[in-house]
XYZ file of C-alpha atoms in Angstrom:
291
model
C 102.062 113.149 90.462
C 99.383 113.641 93.135
C 98.860 109.921 93.610
C 102.583 109.341 93.938
C 102.790 112.118 96.537
C 100.009 110.575 98.622
C 101.609 107.142 98.689
C 105.031 108.640 99.453
C 103.706 110.771 102.301
C 101.871 107.862 103.916
C 104.813 105.508 103.717
C 107.564 107.839 104.947
C 105.596 109.672 107.640
C 107.366 109.145 110.989
C 105.242 106.953 113.244
C 105.701 106.851 117.000
C 103.779 104.094 118.822
C 101.113 105.073 121.333
C 98.787 103.103 123.520
C 95.972 101.497 121.515
C 93.778 100.756 124.509
C 93.298 104.248 125.881
C 89.811 104.685 127.373
C 87.116 106.267 125.226
C 86.110 109.825 125.922
C 82.512 110.968 125.805
C 83.022 113.022 122.662
C 82.534 110.419 119.941
C 86.217 109.701 119.457
C 85.837 105.930 119.544
C 83.541 102.993 120.216
C 83.410 101.455 123.696
C 84.117 97.712 123.571
C 80.981 95.675 124.250
C 78.535 98.491 123.533
C 76.530 99.410 120.435
C 77.437 102.753 118.901
C 74.581 104.225 116.848
C 74.425 107.704 115.392
C 72.551 109.490 112.635
C 73.350 112.720 110.810
C 70.747 115.011 109.240
C 71.584 117.731 106.755
C 72.363 118.306 103.119
C 75.162 117.183 100.875
C 76.014 116.100 97.368
C 78.227 113.502 95.704
C 79.248 114.216 92.114
C 78.837 111.391 89.622
C 81.503 110.966 86.912
C 79.362 108.472 84.944
C 78.006 109.959 81.700
C 74.272 110.830 81.866
C 74.020 109.781 85.542
C 72.807 112.320 88.093
C 74.751 113.492 91.101
C 73.791 111.797 94.366
C 72.073 113.893 97.065
C 72.904 113.229 100.728
C 70.295 113.960 103.418
C 70.561 111.310 106.147
C 73.720 109.403 107.086
C 73.455 106.644 109.719
C 76.314 104.849 111.445
C 75.999 101.548 113.334
C 78.896 99.764 115.016
C 79.596 97.124 117.668
C 83.057 96.050 118.815
C 83.524 93.010 121.022
C 86.762 91.612 122.354
C 87.538 90.037 118.968
C 84.539 90.236 116.626
C 83.185 93.535 115.347
C 80.418 94.943 113.158
C 80.800 98.316 111.461
C 78.160 99.648 109.039
C 77.344 96.131 107.807
C 80.950 95.097 107.532
C 82.161 92.281 109.741
C 85.600 91.544 111.103
C 87.736 89.557 113.488
C 90.780 90.891 115.315
C 93.771 88.574 114.971
C 95.988 90.586 117.281
C 95.811 93.910 119.104
C 99.012 95.408 120.459
C 99.958 98.795 121.874
C 101.097 100.121 118.507
C 99.108 98.120 115.954
C 96.060 95.979 115.241
C 95.595 93.299 112.559
C 92.081 92.331 111.475
C 90.333 90.076 109.019
C 87.446 92.124 107.655
C 84.849 92.491 104.929
C 84.258 95.684 102.966
C 82.242 96.954 100.035
C 83.534 98.983 97.116
C 82.324 102.481 96.332
C 82.356 101.827 92.544
C 78.771 100.575 92.377
C 77.582 103.674 94.230
C 77.860 105.708 91.017
C 75.287 103.446 89.343
C 72.762 102.949 92.178
C 71.347 105.610 94.479
C 70.815 103.238 97.411
C 74.164 101.485 97.362
C 75.607 101.187 100.915
C 78.449 103.565 100.008
C 75.822 106.294 99.429
C 74.186 105.652 102.797
C 76.933 105.171 105.368
C 79.859 107.403 106.233
C 83.171 106.607 104.524
C 84.956 103.847 106.414
C 88.022 106.019 106.881
C 85.884 108.258 109.103
C 85.782 105.372 111.586
C 89.468 104.559 111.404
C 89.959 104.957 115.147
C 86.787 103.166 116.205
C 88.400 99.972 117.484
C 90.715 101.864 119.758
C 87.819 102.522 122.048
C 87.392 109.752 97.589
C 88.474 107.010 70.206
C 91.668 109.074 70.544
C 95.182 107.819 70.647
C 96.435 107.542 74.196
C 93.045 107.861 75.941
C 89.286 108.032 75.689
C 86.842 109.108 78.385
C 86.870 112.862 78.887
C 89.298 113.436 76.026
C 88.067 115.581 73.133
C 86.817 113.471 70.237
C 85.537 114.442 66.817
C 82.356 112.397 67.244
C 80.427 111.901 70.503
C 80.418 108.410 71.970
C 76.948 106.879 71.714
C 76.107 104.227 74.287
C 73.014 102.137 74.746
C 71.510 101.788 78.229
C 74.138 100.482 80.628
C 73.739 96.979 82.001
C 73.612 96.259 85.721
C 76.773 96.441 87.789
C 76.268 94.040 90.693
C 77.071 94.595 94.337
C 79.815 92.504 95.895
C 81.575 92.006 99.208
C 85.335 92.047 99.625
C 87.229 90.108 102.228
C 90.815 90.442 103.351
C 93.269 91.661 105.965
C 93.901 95.128 107.362
C 96.638 96.612 109.524
C 96.208 99.721 111.694
C 99.416 101.299 113.026
C 98.853 103.906 115.747
C 101.355 106.729 115.924
C 101.784 110.137 117.467
C 101.239 111.669 114.037
C 98.153 109.674 113.105
C 96.909 106.245 112.143
C 98.318 104.352 109.166
C 96.071 101.765 107.523
C 97.145 99.082 105.049
C 94.465 96.771 103.651
C 94.160 94.187 100.883
C 90.942 92.444 99.865
C 89.495 90.076 97.238
C 86.005 89.762 95.768
C 84.263 87.101 97.877
C 81.131 86.680 95.727
C 82.894 86.038 92.394
C 81.221 89.040 90.783
C 84.437 90.106 89.047
C 87.142 88.221 90.993
C 89.144 91.415 91.415
C 91.326 92.772 94.201
C 91.792 96.099 95.945
C 94.641 97.497 98.058
C 94.154 100.508 100.308
C 96.810 102.736 101.901
C 95.595 105.612 104.077
C 96.731 107.957 106.799
C 94.351 109.614 109.242
C 95.170 112.431 111.647
C 92.770 113.655 114.331
C 93.040 116.934 116.202
C 90.846 118.033 119.107
C 90.724 121.717 120.100
C 88.258 122.500 122.857
C 84.835 121.450 121.482
C 86.172 121.067 117.948
C 87.361 117.813 116.368
C 89.160 117.660 112.994
C 89.816 114.434 111.086
C 92.086 114.603 108.037
C 92.662 111.602 105.765
C 94.895 110.929 102.781
C 94.097 107.767 100.867
C 95.485 105.917 97.852
C 93.637 102.889 96.518
C 94.761 100.337 93.931
C 92.135 98.464 91.928
C 92.887 95.462 89.774
C 91.988 95.382 86.064
C 89.077 93.058 86.855
C 87.490 95.664 89.163
C 87.956 98.551 86.744
C 86.756 96.568 83.718
C 83.652 95.280 85.491
C 82.412 98.659 86.695
C 83.808 101.019 84.040
C 84.208 98.716 81.064
C 81.729 98.651 78.174
C 79.559 95.622 77.469
C 78.922 94.523 73.871
C 75.232 95.415 74.262
C 76.206 98.943 75.317
C 78.593 99.639 72.444
C 80.189 96.852 70.390
C 83.172 98.953 69.298
C 84.161 100.238 72.738
C 83.664 96.856 74.373
C 86.671 95.702 72.329
C 88.627 98.975 72.271
C 88.635 99.755 75.985
C 90.637 97.124 77.877
C 91.829 98.700 81.159
C 94.782 97.752 83.307
C 94.943 98.119 87.073
C 95.259 101.629 88.502
C 95.571 103.891 91.539
C 92.975 106.440 92.674
C 93.688 108.978 95.416
C 91.472 110.857 97.843
C 91.658 113.527 100.491
C 89.001 113.852 103.217
C 88.284 116.372 105.954
C 85.636 115.956 108.638
C 84.978 118.715 111.163
C 82.771 118.267 114.212
C 81.711 120.754 116.830
C 80.270 119.322 120.043
C 77.031 120.993 121.110
C 76.361 118.502 123.905
C 77.157 114.951 124.933
C 74.951 113.654 122.110
C 74.732 116.413 119.489
C 77.465 117.504 117.059
C 77.538 119.916 114.164
C 79.157 118.162 111.224
C 80.930 119.308 108.056
C 82.542 116.690 105.828
C 84.200 116.920 102.412
C 85.994 114.463 100.151
C 87.804 114.775 96.809
C 88.779 111.696 94.794
C 91.121 111.822 91.815
C 90.211 108.844 89.651
C 92.854 106.527 88.246
C 93.937 107.210 84.668
C 92.619 103.793 83.679
C 89.153 104.779 84.951
C 89.264 108.213 83.313
C 89.979 106.504 79.976
C 86.623 104.693 80.117
C 84.064 105.841 77.500
C 81.357 105.983 80.196
C 83.321 108.537 82.279
C 82.970 112.298 81.689
C 84.944 113.623 84.688
C 88.365 112.790 86.072
C 87.287 113.147 89.697
C 84.432 112.758 92.158
C 83.791 115.059 95.098
C 81.310 115.076 97.947
C 80.319 117.236 100.891
C 77.851 117.098 103.757
C 76.745 119.764 106.234
C 74.417 118.958 109.098
C 73.978 117.814 112.673
C 74.660 114.368 114.123
C 72.926 112.696 117.082
C 74.582 109.836 118.954
C 72.217 107.443 120.748
């Protein structure tokens, strides 16, 4: 029900076009075209890990590096090219990396850089019948050591629609490195509110992952458990997330930062024998310095 609500809200929200080329303000709202934007946040945070027997992921330092030219752009090691930029929308070709591998490897890029939705406005200047996973079972599932889940890069198209009530993003991407040959579709809505020295960014996101993506990262290899490698055969599924980032400006370069994210995993992911939670959450509290 929650995932359906998120998609419904994003798609029916009234959007009123606004100017996409408004000048940047000196409060970190956007990235100035032709200039590098580099910032780093120091503090403490935690990202819960739904993978069985895997530790939660601590967050201490979060960098952000971006450069936007007239057409080409670089954003936290993702690259893109703007096909068209109008007053009310922008269409890009862009790369991205999935956050699935982050649960398996501490130093995955998704555990280092801020969520991409936090930069959504940059270019304008989260064996039982009928289920497995966390379901109660009479006997515990015994798995051997999990094999490697490789990193991959996605490539595809994204649309940003700028409205009075926020920014709508639609994106579709395919695995470029043939790691699993899967696809992802992202639908999100971001709303920003500035009150004096405070800035609030609220995001609702719903993300579809193909069966190839879910099976590669959450499926069971024969070496891990022969029975479950045959029993668990996932379909595609939708995960949903809600994010809130709050910033308080101390000066032109320093901000206090509080960020939180909650992701409700897709039912197909929850059914995996290697999953022991139906969600993942994260938070970060600290200070950010913009160079």
